[in-house]
XYZ file of C-alpha atoms in Angstrom:
310
model
C 1.851 -25.331 -24.303
C 1.237 -21.731 -23.333
C -2.303 -20.649 -22.497
C -3.812 -17.418 -23.797
C -7.216 -16.570 -22.355
C -9.185 -14.548 -24.887
C -12.731 -13.975 -26.117
C -14.161 -11.878 -28.938
C -16.561 -10.601 -26.299
C -13.795 -8.272 -25.152
C -14.213 -6.367 -28.412
C -17.732 -5.351 -27.336
C -16.422 -2.794 -24.828
C -16.992 0.255 -26.998
C -15.026 3.397 -26.185
C -15.620 5.502 -29.278
C -13.988 5.762 -32.678
C -10.956 7.794 -31.677
C -10.229 6.476 -28.190
C -6.789 4.955 -27.640
C -8.154 1.978 -25.677
C -9.990 0.368 -28.579
C -10.924 -3.137 -29.779
C -8.215 -3.024 -32.456
C -5.627 -3.487 -29.711
C -6.724 -7.055 -29.075
C -7.309 -7.760 -32.741
C -3.715 -6.754 -33.540
C -2.326 -9.081 -30.864
C -4.491 -12.020 -31.914
C -3.483 -11.618 -35.557
C 0.200 -11.469 -34.629
C -0.006 -14.567 -32.437
C -1.778 -16.526 -35.162
C 1.175 -15.906 -37.469
C 4.168 -16.748 -35.257
C 6.165 -19.898 -36.171
C 5.306 -21.390 -32.788
C 1.553 -20.774 -33.065
C 0.916 -24.471 -32.466
C 2.401 -24.035 -28.979
C -0.407 -21.653 -27.962
C -3.515 -23.030 -26.314
C -6.372 -20.564 -26.815
C -8.789 -20.717 -23.904
C -12.219 -19.092 -24.039
C -12.989 -17.664 -20.567
C -15.966 -19.474 -19.104
C -17.014 -16.647 -16.794
C -17.717 -19.236 -14.140
C -16.511 -17.234 -11.147
C -19.014 -15.061 -9.231
C -16.945 -11.954 -9.870
C -19.855 -9.556 -9.331
C -19.838 -10.699 -5.705
C -16.084 -11.072 -5.334
C -15.362 -7.606 -6.688
C -16.783 -6.305 -3.402
C -13.548 -7.538 -1.806
C -11.885 -4.513 -3.372
C -14.648 -2.205 -4.685
C -17.506 -0.378 -2.990
C -20.781 -2.164 -3.895
C -22.322 1.239 -4.672
C -19.589 1.830 -7.256
C -20.338 -1.486 -8.958
C -24.044 -0.616 -9.015
C -23.286 2.773 -10.554
C -21.123 1.346 -13.342
C -23.817 -1.218 -14.087
C -26.480 1.479 -14.250
C -24.461 3.730 -16.567
C -23.922 0.833 -18.957
C -27.555 -0.281 -18.750
C -28.568 3.187 -19.974
C -26.371 2.777 -23.050
C -23.062 4.044 -21.701
C -21.310 7.295 -20.999
C -18.155 8.550 -19.315
C -17.195 7.203 -15.890
C -14.479 9.850 -15.738
C -12.939 12.176 -18.290
C -10.840 9.385 -19.816
C -13.026 6.332 -19.305
C -15.993 5.857 -21.647
C -18.229 2.803 -21.515
C -20.892 1.378 -23.792
C -23.972 -0.678 -23.190
C -22.043 -3.948 -22.965
C -19.067 -2.680 -20.999
C -20.171 -3.798 -17.546
C -20.653 -7.418 -18.599
C -17.432 -7.361 -20.627
C -15.505 -6.027 -17.633
C -16.949 -8.785 -15.438
C -15.836 -11.376 -17.994
C -12.374 -9.803 -18.090
C -12.081 -10.031 -14.306
C -13.200 -13.661 -14.403
C -10.634 -14.402 -17.119
C -7.846 -13.151 -14.844
C -9.049 -15.532 -12.126
C -9.301 -18.405 -14.580
C -5.772 -17.619 -15.709
C -4.597 -17.871 -12.122
C -6.361 -21.218 -11.771
C -4.489 -22.414 -14.837
C -1.122 -21.307 -13.449
C -1.689 -22.648 -9.951
C -2.734 -26.014 -11.370
C 0.823 -26.340 -12.687
C -0.018 -25.903 -16.365
C 2.648 -23.279 -16.991
C 2.431 -19.502 -17.499
C -0.745 -17.926 -18.840
C -1.466 -14.647 -20.603
C -4.860 -13.001 -20.107
C -5.649 -10.994 -23.236
C -8.516 -8.816 -22.053
C -9.939 -5.337 -21.981
C -10.877 -3.022 -20.335
C -7.650 -2.684 -18.317
C -7.742 -2.273 -14.559
C -4.683 -0.982 -12.741
C -5.944 2.603 -12.263
C -9.379 1.634 -10.917
C -9.916 2.663 -7.293
C -12.320 1.258 -4.724
C -15.085 3.660 -5.732
C -13.798 5.329 -8.870
C -13.055 4.495 -12.488
C -9.891 6.081 -13.807
C -7.544 6.069 -16.787
C -9.542 3.676 -19.038
C -9.920 1.221 -16.109
C -13.132 -0.136 -14.560
C -12.201 -2.913 -12.135
C -8.939 -3.796 -10.374
C -8.246 -7.097 -12.133
C -4.740 -7.633 -10.763
C -5.752 -6.705 -7.217
C -8.786 -8.996 -7.357
C -6.600 -11.854 -8.607
C -4.118 -11.389 -5.765
C -6.892 -11.536 -3.176
C -8.354 -14.569 -4.939
C -5.006 -16.371 -4.761
C -4.937 -15.906 -0.991
C -8.566 -16.797 -0.382
C -9.096 -19.696 -2.779
C -5.646 -21.131 -3.350
C -4.579 -20.441 0.239
C -1.068 -19.397 -0.707
C 1.080 -17.573 1.808
C 2.311 -14.686 -0.319
C 1.466 -13.085 -3.651
C 3.289 -10.385 -5.607
C 2.165 -8.072 -8.383
C 4.673 -6.626 -10.818
C 3.394 -3.713 -12.883
C 5.569 -2.751 -15.847
C 2.959 -0.525 -17.518
C 4.385 2.914 -18.262
C 1.847 4.468 -15.878
C 1.922 3.785 -12.160
C -0.861 1.415 -11.114
C -2.238 3.672 -8.422
C -5.439 1.660 -8.184
C -3.735 -1.684 -7.726
C -1.401 -0.293 -5.089
C -4.293 1.271 -3.175
C -6.302 -1.971 -3.297
C -3.534 -4.274 -2.031
C -1.015 -2.332 0.034
C -2.928 -2.766 3.295
C -2.704 -6.558 2.992
C 0.450 -7.969 4.612
C 0.565 -10.976 2.253
C 0.543 -9.009 -1.007
C 3.501 -7.103 -2.445
C 3.167 -4.512 -5.197
C 6.048 -3.425 -7.432
C 6.012 -0.935 -10.285
C 8.387 0.533 -12.846
C 6.869 3.563 -14.536
C 7.558 6.912 -16.150
C 7.671 9.809 -13.683
C 6.687 12.531 -13.353
C 3.682 11.384 -15.348
C 0.037 10.365 -15.102
C -1.444 9.664 -12.557
C 1.117 11.493 -10.402
C 1.634 8.675 -7.901
C 4.181 5.914 -7.415
C 7.079 7.717 -5.755
C 9.923 5.699 -4.257
C 8.952 6.959 -0.799
C 5.694 4.979 -0.987
C 6.706 1.774 0.799
C 3.415 0.411 2.119
C 2.491 -0.257 5.749
C 4.287 -3.617 5.696
C 7.245 -2.674 3.518
C 5.348 -4.431 0.750
C 5.480 -1.706 -1.906
C 8.376 -0.940 -4.222
C 8.025 1.871 -6.733
C 10.785 2.596 -9.227
C 9.947 5.826 -11.069
C 12.017 6.249 -14.225
C 12.682 9.336 -16.313
C 11.143 9.860 -19.744
C 13.308 8.337 -22.465
C 14.446 5.383 -20.353
C 15.494 2.432 -22.506
C 15.866 -1.291 -21.959
C 19.282 -0.948 -20.370
C 17.929 1.411 -17.707
C 14.954 -0.858 -17.055
C 17.182 -3.912 -16.808
C 19.369 -2.179 -14.247
C 16.290 -1.368 -12.168
C 15.122 -4.970 -12.465
C 18.420 -6.518 -11.440
C 19.457 -4.029 -8.755
C 16.126 -3.509 -7.005
C 13.040 -5.204 -8.406
C 14.203 -8.815 -8.566
C 15.943 -8.780 -5.145
C 12.776 -7.336 -3.602
C 10.561 -9.985 -5.188
C 12.928 -12.837 -4.376
C 12.981 -11.759 -0.734
C 9.169 -11.694 -0.744
C 9.051 -15.333 -1.971
C 5.621 -15.196 -3.639
C 3.798 -18.388 -4.557
C 2.664 -16.645 -7.741
C 3.720 -13.486 -9.545
C 0.942 -11.540 -11.258
C 2.239 -9.244 -13.981
C 0.242 -6.186 -15.004
C 1.662 -6.297 -18.498
C 1.343 -2.876 -20.061
C 3.197 -2.193 -23.294
C 2.907 1.593 -23.458
C 6.596 1.836 -22.573
C 7.302 0.921 -26.208
C 9.147 3.693 -27.991
C 6.324 4.224 -30.512
C 3.497 4.451 -28.015
C 1.493 7.669 -28.489
C 0.645 8.128 -24.805
C 4.097 7.941 -23.226
C 7.755 8.787 -23.741
C 9.835 5.701 -22.996
C 12.219 3.942 -25.388
C 11.571 0.225 -24.931
C 11.783 -2.300 -27.768
C 9.711 -5.511 -28.046
C 12.685 -7.672 -27.071
C 12.977 -5.762 -23.781
C 9.664 -7.217 -22.646
C 10.987 -10.681 -23.391
C 13.958 -9.932 -21.144
C 11.611 -8.710 -18.400
C 9.803 -12.027 -18.662
C 13.026 -13.978 -18.350
C 13.921 -11.953 -15.249
C 10.603 -12.914 -13.663
C 11.624 -16.568 -13.909
C 14.187 -16.003 -11.184
C 11.315 -15.211 -8.804
C 8.912 -18.089 -9.555
C 7.733 -20.226 -12.461
C 4.139 -19.457 -11.461
C 3.580 -16.436 -13.685
C 0.297 -14.869 -14.764
C 0.383 -12.039 -17.300
C -2.611 -9.761 -17.825
C -2.858 -6.997 -20.410
C -2.987 -3.403 -19.227
C -1.902 -0.580 -21.575
C -0.184 -0.378 -24.954
C -1.640 1.791 -27.707
C 0.618 1.572 -30.748
C -0.861 -1.464 -32.458
C 2.328 -2.751 -34.058
C 4.434 -2.126 -30.965
C 1.824 -3.732 -28.727
C 1.519 -6.848 -30.868
C 5.273 -7.329 -31.248
C 5.834 -6.810 -27.526
C 3.208 -9.370 -26.525
C 4.768 -11.811 -28.995
C 8.163 -11.249 -27.348
C 6.647 -11.874 -23.916
C 5.049 -15.141 -24.975
C 8.163 -16.261 -26.828
C 10.104 -15.865 -23.588
C 7.447 -17.875 -21.767
C 7.876 -20.712 -24.259
C 11.494 -21.089 -23.195
C 10.263 -22.406 -19.843
C 11.283 -26.102 -19.576
C 7.813 -27.020 -18.328
C 6.117 -25.394 -21.320
C 8.068 -26.442 -24.370
C 10.382 -25.077 -27.025
C 9.645 -22.359 -29.503
């Protein structure tokens, strides 16, 4: 079985009628997964929210920032930055999303196979004291720190294939010698970071900026020539994937040329690093492209011998 962590509570993060990061994103993915021929191979897990994430988020975020986000939401919402609106429920929803990522890691580390965390709001742009690019909290960064602290693993890696560089994640983990961060992203592009010269203080950062219009063949070459060798040399106990799908050719916010099946091939490539894989949703704003790409990712996961056939 393959675990998908999801709750309808994630739909309560209200961003406004015309905002790209909207509840319909998750609804499209859920509907698509309910209809696949291998739907009986999916275990739907409601996040329990059992982790004290409000406290643990201070590992990576300034407590004053957390207080501020909570206060804005308590007053009914507003804009945390020019791109990042929140509603009255957004703070609690974001806490539940962060907890779901940790619960997904627990699932993976317990040897139950790969897991996909289907949450919003996303997190890879969030900085220590600043919301940015639709993101509130650094879910992937928090999960990496959690793996070290609570599962006592030696090394963790984060792979970010969202079309935008995860500047927040990199900033929140690069100073830790046991965490590696890797990203493939469109450049030059928002947020203007992620250059190949950014290597991290421990040689633990690998950025692979790609030109607009890059297709699956170009991505695969970057995976095989640079990304996978780097990750294999790192030898992580778990690989956390910031799974953004805005590299799809139909995405309205980017200019790449990926197809759904390319994300399945990315997933297969990750298997050469470790079978302990946790996927968490970041971007992806064309509803059809997003849903089909998540389906392709999960279909590739179901080819894992320890999970079952599709």
